[in-house]
Short mmCIF file of C-alpha atoms and ligand atoms in Angstrom, two decimals:
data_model
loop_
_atom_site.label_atom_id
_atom_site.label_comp_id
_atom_site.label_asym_id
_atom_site.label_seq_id
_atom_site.Cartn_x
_atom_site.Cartn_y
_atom_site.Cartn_z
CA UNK A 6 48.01 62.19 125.94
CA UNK A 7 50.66 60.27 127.54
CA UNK A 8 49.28 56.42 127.17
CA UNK A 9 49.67 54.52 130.70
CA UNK A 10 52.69 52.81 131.43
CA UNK A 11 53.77 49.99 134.10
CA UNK A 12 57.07 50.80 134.22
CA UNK A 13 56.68 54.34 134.65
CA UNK A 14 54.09 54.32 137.21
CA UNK A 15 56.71 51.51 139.16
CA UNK A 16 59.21 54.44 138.40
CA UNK A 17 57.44 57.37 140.37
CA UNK A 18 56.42 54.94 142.98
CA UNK A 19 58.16 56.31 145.84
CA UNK A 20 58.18 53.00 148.50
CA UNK A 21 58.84 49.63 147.30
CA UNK A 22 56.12 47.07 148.85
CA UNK A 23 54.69 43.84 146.82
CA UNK A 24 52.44 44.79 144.86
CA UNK A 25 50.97 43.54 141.57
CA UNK A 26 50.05 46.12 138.88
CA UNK A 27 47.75 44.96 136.21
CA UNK A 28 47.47 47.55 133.43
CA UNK A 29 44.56 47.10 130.72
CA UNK A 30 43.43 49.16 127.50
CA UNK A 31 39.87 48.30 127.73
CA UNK A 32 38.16 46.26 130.71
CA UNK A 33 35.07 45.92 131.47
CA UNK A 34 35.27 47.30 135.49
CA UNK A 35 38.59 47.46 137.19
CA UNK A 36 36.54 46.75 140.00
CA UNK A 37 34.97 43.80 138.91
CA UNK A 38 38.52 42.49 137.59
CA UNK A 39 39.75 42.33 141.14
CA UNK A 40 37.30 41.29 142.83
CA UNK A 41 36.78 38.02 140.63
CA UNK A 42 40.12 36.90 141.18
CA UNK A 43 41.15 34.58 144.14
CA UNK A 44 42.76 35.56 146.77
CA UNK A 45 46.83 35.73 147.04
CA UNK A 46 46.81 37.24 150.55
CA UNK A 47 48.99 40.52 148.87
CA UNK A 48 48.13 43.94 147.35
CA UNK A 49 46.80 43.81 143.51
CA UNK A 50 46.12 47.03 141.63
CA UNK A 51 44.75 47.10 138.36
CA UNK A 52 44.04 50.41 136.13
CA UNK A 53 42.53 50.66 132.49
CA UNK A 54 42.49 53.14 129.51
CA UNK A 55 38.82 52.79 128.90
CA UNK A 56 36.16 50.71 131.12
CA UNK A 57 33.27 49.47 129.21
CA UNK A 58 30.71 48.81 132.42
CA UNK A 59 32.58 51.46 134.75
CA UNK A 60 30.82 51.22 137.81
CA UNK A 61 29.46 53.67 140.37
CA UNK A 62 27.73 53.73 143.72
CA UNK A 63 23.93 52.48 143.79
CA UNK A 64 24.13 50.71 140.51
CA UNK A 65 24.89 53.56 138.83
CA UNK A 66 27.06 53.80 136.22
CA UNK A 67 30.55 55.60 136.08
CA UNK A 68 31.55 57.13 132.46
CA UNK A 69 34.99 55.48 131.54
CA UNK A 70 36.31 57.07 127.98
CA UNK A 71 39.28 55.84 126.41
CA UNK A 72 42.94 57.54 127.39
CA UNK A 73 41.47 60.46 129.82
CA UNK A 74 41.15 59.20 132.78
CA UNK A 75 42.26 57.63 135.85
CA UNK A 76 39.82 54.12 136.41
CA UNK A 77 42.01 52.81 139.14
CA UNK A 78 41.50 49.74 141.86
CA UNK A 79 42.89 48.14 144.39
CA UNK A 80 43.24 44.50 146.16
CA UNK A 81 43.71 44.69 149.69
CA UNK A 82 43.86 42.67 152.45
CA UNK A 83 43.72 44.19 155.56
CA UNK A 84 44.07 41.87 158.09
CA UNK A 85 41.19 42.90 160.59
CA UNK A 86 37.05 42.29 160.45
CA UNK A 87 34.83 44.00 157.78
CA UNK A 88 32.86 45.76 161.13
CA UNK A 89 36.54 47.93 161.71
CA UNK A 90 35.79 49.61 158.54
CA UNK A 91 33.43 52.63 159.51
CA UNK A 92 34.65 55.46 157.79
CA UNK A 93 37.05 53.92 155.15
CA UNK A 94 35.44 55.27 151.67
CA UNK A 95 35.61 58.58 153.83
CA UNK A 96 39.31 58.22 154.55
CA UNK A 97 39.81 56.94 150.76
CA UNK A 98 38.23 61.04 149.44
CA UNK A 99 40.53 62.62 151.47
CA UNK A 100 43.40 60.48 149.76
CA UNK A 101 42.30 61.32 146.75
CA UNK A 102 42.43 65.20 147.84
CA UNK A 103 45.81 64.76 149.13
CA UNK A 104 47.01 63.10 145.92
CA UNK A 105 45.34 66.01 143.54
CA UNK A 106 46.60 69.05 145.63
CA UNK A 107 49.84 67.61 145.28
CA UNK A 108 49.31 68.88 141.41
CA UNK A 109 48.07 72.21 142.28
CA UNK A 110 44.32 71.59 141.91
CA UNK A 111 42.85 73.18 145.14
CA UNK A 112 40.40 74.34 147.04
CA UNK A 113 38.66 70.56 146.73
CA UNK A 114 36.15 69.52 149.43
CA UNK A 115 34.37 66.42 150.21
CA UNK A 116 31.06 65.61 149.51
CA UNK A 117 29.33 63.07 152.48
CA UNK A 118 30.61 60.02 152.16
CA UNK A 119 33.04 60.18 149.50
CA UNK A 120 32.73 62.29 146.40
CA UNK A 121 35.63 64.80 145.85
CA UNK A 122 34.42 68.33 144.28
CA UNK A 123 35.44 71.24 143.60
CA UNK A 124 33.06 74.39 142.97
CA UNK A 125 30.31 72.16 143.97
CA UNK A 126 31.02 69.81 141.04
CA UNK A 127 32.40 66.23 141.20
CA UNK A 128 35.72 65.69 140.34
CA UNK A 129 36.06 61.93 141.51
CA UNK A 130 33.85 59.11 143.34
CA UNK A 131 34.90 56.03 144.74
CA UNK A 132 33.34 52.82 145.05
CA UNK A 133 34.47 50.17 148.13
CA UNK A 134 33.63 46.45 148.26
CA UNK A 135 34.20 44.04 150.23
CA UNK A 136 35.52 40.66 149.62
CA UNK A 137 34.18 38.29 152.40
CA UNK A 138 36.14 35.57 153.47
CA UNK A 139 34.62 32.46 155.58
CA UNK A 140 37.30 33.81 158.10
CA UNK A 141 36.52 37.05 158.48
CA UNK A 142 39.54 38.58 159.13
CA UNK A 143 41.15 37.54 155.98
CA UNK A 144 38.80 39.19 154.13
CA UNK A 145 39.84 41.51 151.42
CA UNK A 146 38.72 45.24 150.49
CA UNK A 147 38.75 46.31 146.66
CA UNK A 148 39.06 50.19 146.51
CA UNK A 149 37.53 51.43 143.13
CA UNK A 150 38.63 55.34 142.27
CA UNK A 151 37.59 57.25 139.62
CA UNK A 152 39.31 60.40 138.79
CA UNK A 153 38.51 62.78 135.93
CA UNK A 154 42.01 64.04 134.72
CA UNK A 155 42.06 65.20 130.93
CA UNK A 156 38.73 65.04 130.20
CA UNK A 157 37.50 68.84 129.22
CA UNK A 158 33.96 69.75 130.69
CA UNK A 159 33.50 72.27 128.56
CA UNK A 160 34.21 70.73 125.24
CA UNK A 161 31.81 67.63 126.22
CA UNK A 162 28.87 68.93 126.83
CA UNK A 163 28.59 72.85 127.61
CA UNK A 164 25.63 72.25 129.82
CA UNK A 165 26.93 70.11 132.39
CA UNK A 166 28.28 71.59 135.04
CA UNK A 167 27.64 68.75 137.35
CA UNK A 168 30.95 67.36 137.21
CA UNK A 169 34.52 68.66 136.36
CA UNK A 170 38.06 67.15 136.19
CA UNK A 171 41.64 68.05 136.65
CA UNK A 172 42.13 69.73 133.86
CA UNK A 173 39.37 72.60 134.11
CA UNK A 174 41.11 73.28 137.61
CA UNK A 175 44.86 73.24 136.82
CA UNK A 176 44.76 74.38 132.80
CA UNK A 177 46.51 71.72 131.58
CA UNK A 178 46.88 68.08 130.75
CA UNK A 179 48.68 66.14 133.54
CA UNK A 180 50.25 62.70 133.18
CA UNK A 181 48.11 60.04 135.15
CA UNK A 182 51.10 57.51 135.56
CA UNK A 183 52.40 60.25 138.07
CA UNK A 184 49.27 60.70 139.42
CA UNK A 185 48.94 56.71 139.91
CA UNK A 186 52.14 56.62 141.49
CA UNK A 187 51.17 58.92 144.54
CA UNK A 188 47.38 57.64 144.87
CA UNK A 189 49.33 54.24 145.67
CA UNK A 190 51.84 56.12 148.21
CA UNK A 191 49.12 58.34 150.06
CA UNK A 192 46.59 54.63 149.94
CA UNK A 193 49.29 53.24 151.69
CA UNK A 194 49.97 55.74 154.45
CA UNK A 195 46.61 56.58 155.38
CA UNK A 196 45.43 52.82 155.28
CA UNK A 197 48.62 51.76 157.58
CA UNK A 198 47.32 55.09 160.19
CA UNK A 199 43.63 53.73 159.51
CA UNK A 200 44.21 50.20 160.40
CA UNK A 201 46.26 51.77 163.72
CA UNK A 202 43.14 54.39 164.71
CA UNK A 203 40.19 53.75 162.37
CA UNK A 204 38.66 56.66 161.79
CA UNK A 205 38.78 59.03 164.12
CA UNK A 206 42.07 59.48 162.64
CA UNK A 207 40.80 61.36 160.13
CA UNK A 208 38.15 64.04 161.35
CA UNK A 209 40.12 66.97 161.57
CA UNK A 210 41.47 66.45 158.15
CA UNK A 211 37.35 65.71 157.14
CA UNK A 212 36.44 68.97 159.33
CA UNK A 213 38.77 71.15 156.55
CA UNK A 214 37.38 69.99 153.62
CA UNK A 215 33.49 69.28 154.42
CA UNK A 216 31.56 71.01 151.68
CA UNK A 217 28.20 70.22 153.55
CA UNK A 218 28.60 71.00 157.48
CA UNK A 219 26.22 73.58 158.67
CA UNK A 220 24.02 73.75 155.33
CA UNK A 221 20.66 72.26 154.65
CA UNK A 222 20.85 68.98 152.80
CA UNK A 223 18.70 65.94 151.73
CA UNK A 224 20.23 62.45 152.87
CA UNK A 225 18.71 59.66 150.59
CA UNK A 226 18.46 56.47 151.66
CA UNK A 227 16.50 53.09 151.80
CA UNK A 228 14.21 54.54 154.03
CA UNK A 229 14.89 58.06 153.26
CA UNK A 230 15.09 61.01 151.99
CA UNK A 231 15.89 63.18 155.38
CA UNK A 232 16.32 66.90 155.39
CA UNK A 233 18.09 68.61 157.90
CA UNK A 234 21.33 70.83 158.29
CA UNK A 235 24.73 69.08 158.21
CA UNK A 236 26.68 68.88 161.77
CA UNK A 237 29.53 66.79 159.96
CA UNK A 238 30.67 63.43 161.07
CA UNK A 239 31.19 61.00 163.98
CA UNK A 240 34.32 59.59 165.38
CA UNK A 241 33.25 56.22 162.70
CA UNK A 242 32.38 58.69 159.83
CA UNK A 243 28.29 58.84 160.37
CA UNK A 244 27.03 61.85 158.87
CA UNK A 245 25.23 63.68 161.44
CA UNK A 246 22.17 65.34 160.72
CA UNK A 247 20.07 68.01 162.62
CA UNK A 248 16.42 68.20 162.34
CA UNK A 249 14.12 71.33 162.85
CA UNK A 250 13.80 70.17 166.41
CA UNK A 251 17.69 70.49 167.35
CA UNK A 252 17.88 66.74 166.80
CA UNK A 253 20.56 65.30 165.80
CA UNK A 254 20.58 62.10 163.71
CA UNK A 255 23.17 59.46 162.71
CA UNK A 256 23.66 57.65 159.49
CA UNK A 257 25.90 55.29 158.12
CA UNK A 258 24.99 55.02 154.41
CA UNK A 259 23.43 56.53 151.42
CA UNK A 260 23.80 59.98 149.43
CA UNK A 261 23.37 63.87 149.76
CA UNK A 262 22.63 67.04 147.95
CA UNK A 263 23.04 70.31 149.06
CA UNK A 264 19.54 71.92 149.24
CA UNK A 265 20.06 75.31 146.76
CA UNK A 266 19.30 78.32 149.10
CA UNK A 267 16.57 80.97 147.73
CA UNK A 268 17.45 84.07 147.44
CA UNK A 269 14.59 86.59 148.68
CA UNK A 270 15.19 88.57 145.69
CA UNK A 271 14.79 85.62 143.03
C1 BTN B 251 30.67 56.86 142.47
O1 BTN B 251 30.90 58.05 142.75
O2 BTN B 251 29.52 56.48 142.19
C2 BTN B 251 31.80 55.88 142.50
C3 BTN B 251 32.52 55.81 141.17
C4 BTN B 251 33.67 54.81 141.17
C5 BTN B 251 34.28 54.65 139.80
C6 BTN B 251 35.52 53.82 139.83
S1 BTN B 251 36.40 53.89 138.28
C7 BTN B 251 37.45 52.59 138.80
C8 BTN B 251 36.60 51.59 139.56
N1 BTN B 251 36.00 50.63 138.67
C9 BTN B 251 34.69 50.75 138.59
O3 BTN B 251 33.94 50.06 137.87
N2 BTN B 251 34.26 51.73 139.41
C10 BTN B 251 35.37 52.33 140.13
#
């Protein structure tokens, strides 16, 4: 495996903005590095070889082994209020997509609100927080992705198809300082386009990659679960949601799963 390298991720970098790259071999939560530091009003990105407490939406925990993946955040300040961001995890999936079919790891959909997978198995998740200043508009947003790259399904546990990285879909090992390198330059574009539109930007690109729309699904939330058939998403990234009446329902947070169809003859 090809160890991660500052200089060569600065190399591929195809813009060049301020930016601060912090590179680690073990952390605890790339994540939880940036968002305890204090504030320098410019872009910090910090990736690690291994993460020790990798962490993943609703507590859960996100499994960070040494040298095979990508465990990659960053510092940003965005310059508008924490209410503009409806929609933003959603816009950071299909960045990730962009950045992997660059490789030649396709078809990959999206997964309501931001998993990446392919085959029905996830292939990356990312985890946004927020950074609340007393001024709200100089509040800052910490993007955390993770990306399986090198890590081999099959050779860590046979049984688990749940989840799948670049590897299984491309045959080969790929070298995640390139990878780094365009997740920074696609970040950048589609934050400057999301800062300019929010959004509704985004919804066509959402529409062609929306594993769930039109299937039956369970949305779990706080005061969930809901079952209804996917519609896709509003022009702020709500998933919408139809019941058995025809109604259609809105919601902002929380997760899904695809409900497995029966077949009549199983
Ligand atoms: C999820 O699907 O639950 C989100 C997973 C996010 C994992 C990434 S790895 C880099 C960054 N640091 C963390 O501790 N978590 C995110």
């Amino acid at each position: 495996m090809t160890p991660l390298n500052k200089a060569d991720i600065l190399h591929h970098l195809s813009f060049k903005k301020p930016l601060t790259l912090h590179l680690f071999n073990q952390i605890d939560s790339t994540n939880l590095f940036l968002k305890n530091r204090p504030s320098t009003g410019t872009v910090h990105i910090c990736c690690a070889e291994e993460q020790t407490h990798g962490r993943g939406r609703f507590g859960r925990s996100w499994y960070s082994p040494f040298g095979e993946n990508i465990y990659f955040s960053a510092r940003i300040p965005l310059g508008c209020e924490p209410s503009k961001l409806s929609g933003f995890g959603l816009m950071i999936s299909l960045v990730v997509i962009k950045t992997l079919e660059d490789l030649g790891a396709f078809p990959l959909q999206v997964k309501w609100p931001n998993d990446v997978i392919w085959n029905q198995r996830k292939l990356s998740g990312c985890l946004v927080e927020l950074v609340v200043n007393k001024s709200l508009i100089e509040s800052e947003v910490v993007i955390g992705i993770g990306i399986n790259v090198n890590s081999n399904s099959n050779q860590e546990n046979s049984l688990d198809a749940s989840w799948c990285s670049v590897y299984d879909i491309v045959g080969k090992q790929c070298d995640r300082n390139i990878i780094i390198a365009r997740l920074i330059h696609h970040l950048d574009d589609a934050i400057q386009k999301f800062l300019i539109d929010g959004f509704s930007a985004f919804i066509s690109e959402w529409q062609a990659v929306d594993s769930l729309y039109n299937h039956p699904i369970t949305l779990y939330n706080a005061s969930g679960p809901y079952q209804g058939i996917a519609k896709g998403v509003d022009q702020e990234g709500k998933l919408v949601l139809q019941d058995t009446q025809g109604e259609l329902h809105l919601f902002s947070s929380g997760d899904t799963s695809q409900q497995k169809m029966h077949h009549p003859n199983v």
